Amino acid sequence: MRTDLRRRLEMAVRVRDFFRTHQTEGATQDGAVAKLEQLVQRAELLAAQQRAGVVTTRGATEQRAEVRRTLQSKLLRYLSAVGAAAARDNPEIAAQFRMPKPRGSNHAFLTWAQGMLDKATALKDVLIREGMSGKLLDDVAATLAEFEQTLEASRAARLAHVGATADLQAVLAEISEHVRVLDGLVRYRFGGNEELMGAWASARNVVGPFRKAAPPEQAGGSTSAAA
């Protein structure tokens, strides 16, 4: 989550907790406070959806890297070797069984590998005579399908993440409006309570809650040391 969104959400939670803590004064009976509870709940749900999108994207990326390694180091390498052997009698097919570029994009890799599979399927009998396992093409097809599924999972997760982020921004903007209303409410009800107003100012501070500074060292001790 972006730092600005995270801080605004943390502020909203602190403001909600402020009113929960001081509910004995009757502040939680106000409609603005009830609305804030609903908005914070919605924002927390969207934040969870954001995190889920990130986790899903990372998982799909890791899985895709492993599947691609399997294709490159085992399945397609085997198919390429058999294709090269078959090309001795059919030189025109040699280019179609070359290995895809190891550092090419995922989509380019998928397109190239699918082309190898299609050509191998058409020449299955020829390749089997050159030593290809009859099960290889099925394994390549299944692994390519798994690779494509990881691409789709990444696309869906990114869309979900972008959608959740946009909704979260809108909800946090509405929360900011409500906090301004609640600021007026707190000043109206508790403006004479210096300690409570300090707690309120700390809660609604977007950067983070205020912290008391460490007490200064005793001047007498420093004077003695100098002497």
Tab-separated table of C-alpha atoms in Angstrom:
chain	number	residue	atom	x	y	z
A	1	MET	CA	0.000	0.000	0.000
A	2	ARG	CA	1.201	3.508	-0.775
A	3	THR	CA	2.565	5.364	2.217
A	4	ASP	CA	0.054	8.212	1.954
A	5	LEU	CA	-2.904	5.819	1.856
A	6	ARG	CA	-1.528	3.758	4.734
A	7	ARG	CA	-1.077	6.833	6.907
A	8	ARG	CA	-4.568	8.115	6.164
A	9	LEU	CA	-6.054	4.730	6.992
A	10	GLU	CA	-4.063	4.560	10.238
A	11	MET	CA	-5.375	8.039	11.110
A	12	ALA	CA	-8.956	6.910	10.463
A	13	VAL	CA	-8.489	3.905	12.762
A	14	ARG	CA	-7.055	6.129	15.526
A	15	VAL	CA	-9.978	8.527	15.206
A	16	ARG	CA	-12.438	5.630	15.389
A	17	ASP	CA	-10.655	4.275	18.452
A	18	PHE	CA	-10.694	7.726	20.053
A	19	PHE	CA	-14.482	7.757	20.007
A	20	ARG	CA	-14.662	4.160	21.192
A	21	THR	CA	-12.455	5.067	24.125
A	22	HIS	CA	-14.543	8.111	25.028
A	23	GLN	CA	-17.938	6.607	24.345
A	24	THR	CA	-18.991	7.285	27.950
A	25	GLU	CA	-19.383	10.942	27.014
A	26	GLY	CA	-22.039	9.916	24.492
A	27	ALA	CA	-20.019	10.864	21.427
A	28	THR	CA	-20.679	7.563	19.684
A	29	GLN	CA	-24.379	8.362	19.503
A	30	ASP	CA	-23.752	10.935	16.780
A	31	GLY	CA	-24.532	9.961	13.197
A	32	ALA	CA	-21.150	11.199	11.986
A	33	VAL	CA	-19.382	8.772	14.314
A	34	ALA	CA	-21.553	5.860	13.183
A	35	LYS	CA	-20.811	6.794	9.580
A	36	LEU	CA	-17.106	6.879	10.347
A	37	GLU	CA	-17.301	3.330	11.749
A	38	GLN	CA	-18.856	2.166	8.471
A	39	LEU	CA	-16.276	3.962	6.348
A	40	VAL	CA	-13.322	2.607	8.330
A	41	GLN	CA	-14.737	-0.902	8.049
A	42	ARG	CA	-15.047	-0.439	4.290
A	43	ALA	CA	-11.517	0.999	4.049
A	44	GLU	CA	-10.055	-1.926	6.004
A	45	LEU	CA	-11.814	-4.363	3.680
A	46	LEU	CA	-10.406	-2.601	0.617
A	47	ALA	CA	-6.943	-2.564	2.176
A	48	ALA	CA	-7.231	-6.320	2.692
A	49	GLN	CA	-8.227	-6.722	-0.968
A	50	GLN	CA	-5.184	-4.652	-1.930
A	51	ARG	CA	-2.900	-6.905	0.091
A	52	ALA	CA	-4.547	-10.015	-1.363
A	53	GLY	CA	-3.874	-8.717	-4.872
A	54	VAL	CA	-0.205	-8.189	-4.063
A	55	VAL	CA	0.125	-11.654	-2.502
A	56	THR	CA	-1.626	-13.305	-5.458
A	57	THR	CA	0.577	-11.472	-7.964
A	58	ARG	CA	3.746	-12.492	-6.147
A	59	GLY	CA	2.582	-16.087	-5.894
A	60	ALA	CA	1.736	-16.231	-9.600
A	61	THR	CA	5.099	-14.694	-10.480
A	62	GLU	CA	6.992	-17.271	-8.436
A	63	GLN	CA	4.952	-20.128	-9.859
A	64	ARG	CA	5.429	-18.825	-13.418
A	65	ALA	CA	9.195	-18.626	-12.960
A	66	GLU	CA	9.283	-22.249	-11.802
A	67	VAL	CA	7.069	-23.449	-14.669
A	68	ARG	CA	9.196	-21.558	-17.185
A	69	ARG	CA	12.363	-23.137	-15.805
A	70	THR	CA	10.777	-26.574	-16.207
A	71	LEU	CA	9.844	-25.838	-19.803
A	72	GLN	CA	13.212	-24.400	-20.731
A	73	SER	CA	15.491	-26.843	-18.932
A	74	LYS	CA	13.553	-30.071	-19.539
A	75	LEU	CA	10.536	-30.242	-21.842
A	76	LEU	CA	11.389	-27.780	-24.613
A	77	ARG	CA	15.057	-28.726	-24.512
A	78	TYR	CA	14.090	-32.346	-25.134
A	79	LEU	CA	11.680	-31.338	-27.904
A	80	SER	CA	14.289	-29.072	-29.497
A	81	ALA	CA	16.852	-31.870	-29.505
A	82	VAL	CA	14.440	-34.274	-31.193
A	83	GLY	CA	13.458	-31.586	-33.686
A	84	ALA	CA	17.111	-30.972	-34.526
A	85	ALA	CA	17.554	-34.683	-35.168
A	86	ALA	CA	14.505	-34.718	-37.460
A	87	ALA	CA	15.855	-31.661	-39.292
A	88	ARG	CA	18.686	-33.726	-40.748
A	89	ASP	CA	16.183	-35.130	-43.253
A	90	ASN	CA	13.886	-32.078	-43.189
A	91	PRO	CA	16.139	-28.969	-43.008
A	92	GLU	CA	13.175	-26.643	-43.432
A	93	ILE	CA	11.853	-27.492	-39.947
A	94	ALA	CA	15.106	-26.717	-38.100
A	95	ALA	CA	14.179	-23.107	-37.291
A	96	GLN	CA	10.867	-24.160	-35.789
A	97	PHE	CA	12.506	-26.250	-33.076
A	98	ARG	CA	15.031	-23.739	-31.826
A	99	MET	CA	14.833	-22.908	-28.148
A	100	PRO	CA	13.055	-19.639	-27.259
A	101	LYS	CA	15.184	-16.806	-25.923
A	102	PRO	CA	15.818	-17.400	-22.220
A	103	ARG	CA	15.362	-13.728	-21.310
A	104	GLY	CA	12.468	-12.940	-23.620
A	105	SER	CA	9.155	-11.635	-22.298
A	106	ASN	CA	6.631	-14.096	-20.932
A	107	HIS	CA	4.243	-13.516	-23.814
A	108	ALA	CA	6.986	-13.959	-26.420
A	109	PHE	CA	8.099	-17.134	-24.667
A	110	LEU	CA	4.552	-18.504	-24.626
A	111	THR	CA	4.004	-17.721	-28.315
A	112	TRP	CA	7.282	-19.362	-29.347
A	113	ALA	CA	6.726	-22.439	-27.183
A	114	GLN	CA	3.172	-22.855	-28.462
A	115	GLY	CA	4.498	-22.693	-32.026
A	116	MET	CA	7.013	-25.451	-31.239
A	117	LEU	CA	4.229	-27.576	-29.775
A	118	ASP	CA	1.956	-27.054	-32.778
A	119	LYS	CA	4.714	-28.020	-35.225
A	120	ALA	CA	5.705	-31.029	-33.113
A	121	THR	CA	2.092	-32.183	-32.988
A	122	ALA	CA	1.919	-32.070	-36.773
A	123	LEU	CA	5.174	-34.061	-37.011
A	124	LYS	CA	4.517	-36.352	-34.063
A	125	ASP	CA	5.190	-39.620	-35.916
A	126	VAL	CA	8.446	-38.285	-37.399
A	127	LEU	CA	9.643	-37.085	-33.992
A	128	ILE	CA	8.749	-40.342	-32.274
A	129	ARG	CA	10.928	-42.167	-34.781
A	130	GLU	CA	13.774	-39.837	-33.776
A	131	GLY	CA	13.366	-40.827	-30.112
A	132	MET	CA	10.652	-38.522	-28.732
A	133	SER	CA	8.567	-39.954	-25.908
A	134	GLY	CA	4.934	-40.352	-26.874
A	135	LYS	CA	3.969	-38.519	-23.656
A	136	LEU	CA	6.176	-35.467	-24.185
A	137	LEU	CA	3.705	-33.419	-26.206
A	138	ASP	CA	0.973	-33.930	-23.604
A	139	ASP	CA	3.374	-32.807	-20.877
A	140	VAL	CA	4.386	-29.736	-22.869
A	141	ALA	CA	0.748	-28.827	-23.521
A	142	ALA	CA	-0.200	-29.212	-19.853
A	143	THR	CA	2.772	-27.177	-18.655
A	144	LEU	CA	2.122	-24.413	-21.176
A	145	ALA	CA	-1.494	-24.284	-19.979
A	146	GLU	CA	-0.227	-23.903	-16.414
A	147	PHE	CA	2.124	-21.137	-17.551
A	148	GLU	CA	-0.747	-19.313	-19.257
A	149	GLN	CA	-2.883	-19.659	-16.118
A	150	THR	CA	-0.229	-17.851	-14.086
A	151	LEU	CA	-0.322	-14.986	-16.585
A	152	GLU	CA	-4.095	-14.764	-16.250
A	153	ALA	CA	-3.840	-14.911	-12.442
A	154	SER	CA	-1.393	-11.993	-12.503
A	155	ARG	CA	-3.660	-9.957	-14.786
A	156	ALA	CA	-6.699	-10.581	-12.582
A	157	ALA	CA	-4.783	-9.786	-9.398
A	158	ARG	CA	-3.436	-6.528	-10.840
A	159	LEU	CA	-6.936	-5.469	-11.896
A	160	ALA	CA	-8.296	-6.296	-8.444
A	161	HIS	CA	-5.462	-4.345	-6.827
A	162	VAL	CA	-6.012	-1.289	-9.042
A	163	GLY	CA	-9.768	-1.381	-8.411
A	164	ALA	CA	-9.328	-1.720	-4.652
A	165	THR	CA	-6.829	1.157	-4.640
A	166	ALA	CA	-9.212	3.473	-6.491
A	167	ASP	CA	-12.083	2.580	-4.143
A	168	LEU	CA	-9.836	3.002	-1.110
A	169	GLN	CA	-8.803	6.486	-2.251
A	170	ALA	CA	-12.466	7.469	-2.583
A	171	VAL	CA	-13.365	6.081	0.849
A	172	LEU	CA	-10.386	7.777	2.508
A	173	ALA	CA	-11.404	11.092	0.918
A	174	GLU	CA	-14.871	10.672	2.420
A	175	ILE	CA	-13.310	9.775	5.762
A	176	SER	CA	-11.313	13.009	5.674
A	177	GLU	CA	-14.549	14.968	5.251
A	178	HIS	CA	-16.101	13.196	8.237
A	179	VAL	CA	-13.033	13.776	10.373
A	180	ARG	CA	-13.396	17.519	9.739
A	181	VAL	CA	-17.000	17.290	10.952
A	182	LEU	CA	-15.914	15.264	13.958
A	183	ASP	CA	-13.201	17.802	14.717
A	184	GLY	CA	-15.925	20.394	15.131
A	185	LEU	CA	-17.883	17.997	17.326
A	186	VAL	CA	-14.915	17.305	19.591
A	187	ARG	CA	-14.051	20.982	19.936
A	188	TYR	CA	-17.697	21.739	20.722
A	189	ARG	CA	-17.987	19.077	23.404
A	190	PHE	CA	-14.517	18.785	24.857
A	191	GLY	CA	-12.773	22.052	23.963
A	192	GLY	CA	-12.208	22.854	27.638
A	193	ASN	CA	-10.490	19.532	28.349
A	194	GLU	CA	-6.841	20.117	27.505
A	195	GLU	CA	-5.782	16.487	27.963
A	196	LEU	CA	-8.612	15.155	25.807
A	197	MET	CA	-7.955	17.717	23.096
A	198	GLY	CA	-4.307	16.673	23.045
A	199	ALA	CA	-5.354	13.050	22.558
A	200	TRP	CA	-7.696	14.125	19.762
A	201	ALA	CA	-4.989	16.150	17.990
A	202	SER	CA	-2.681	13.131	18.173
A	203	ALA	CA	-5.369	10.798	16.811
A	204	ARG	CA	-6.235	12.938	13.797
A	205	ASN	CA	-2.626	13.665	12.868
A	206	VAL	CA	-2.093	11.969	9.495
A	207	VAL	CA	1.672	11.553	9.930
A	208	GLY	CA	1.219	9.626	13.173
A	209	PRO	CA	0.360	10.003	16.863
A	210	PHE	CA	2.272	12.516	18.917
A	211	ARG	CA	4.903	11.157	21.304
A	212	LYS	CA	6.230	12.859	24.384
A	213	ALA	CA	9.837	13.982	24.142
A	214	ALA	CA	12.386	12.330	26.410
A	215	PRO	CA	13.027	14.352	29.596
A	216	PRO	CA	16.180	16.506	29.401
A	217	GLU	CA	19.239	15.526	31.403
A	218	GLN	CA	19.714	17.163	34.774
A	219	ALA	CA	21.702	20.372	34.437
A	220	GLY	CA	23.339	19.776	37.803
A	221	GLY	CA	24.886	16.521	36.637
A	222	SER	CA	26.415	18.196	33.600
A	223	THR	CA	27.802	21.024	35.730
A	224	SER	CA	29.379	18.585	38.133
A	225	ALA	CA	30.967	16.644	35.323
A	226	ALA	CA	32.382	19.821	33.820
A	227	ALA	CA	33.792	20.893	37.154
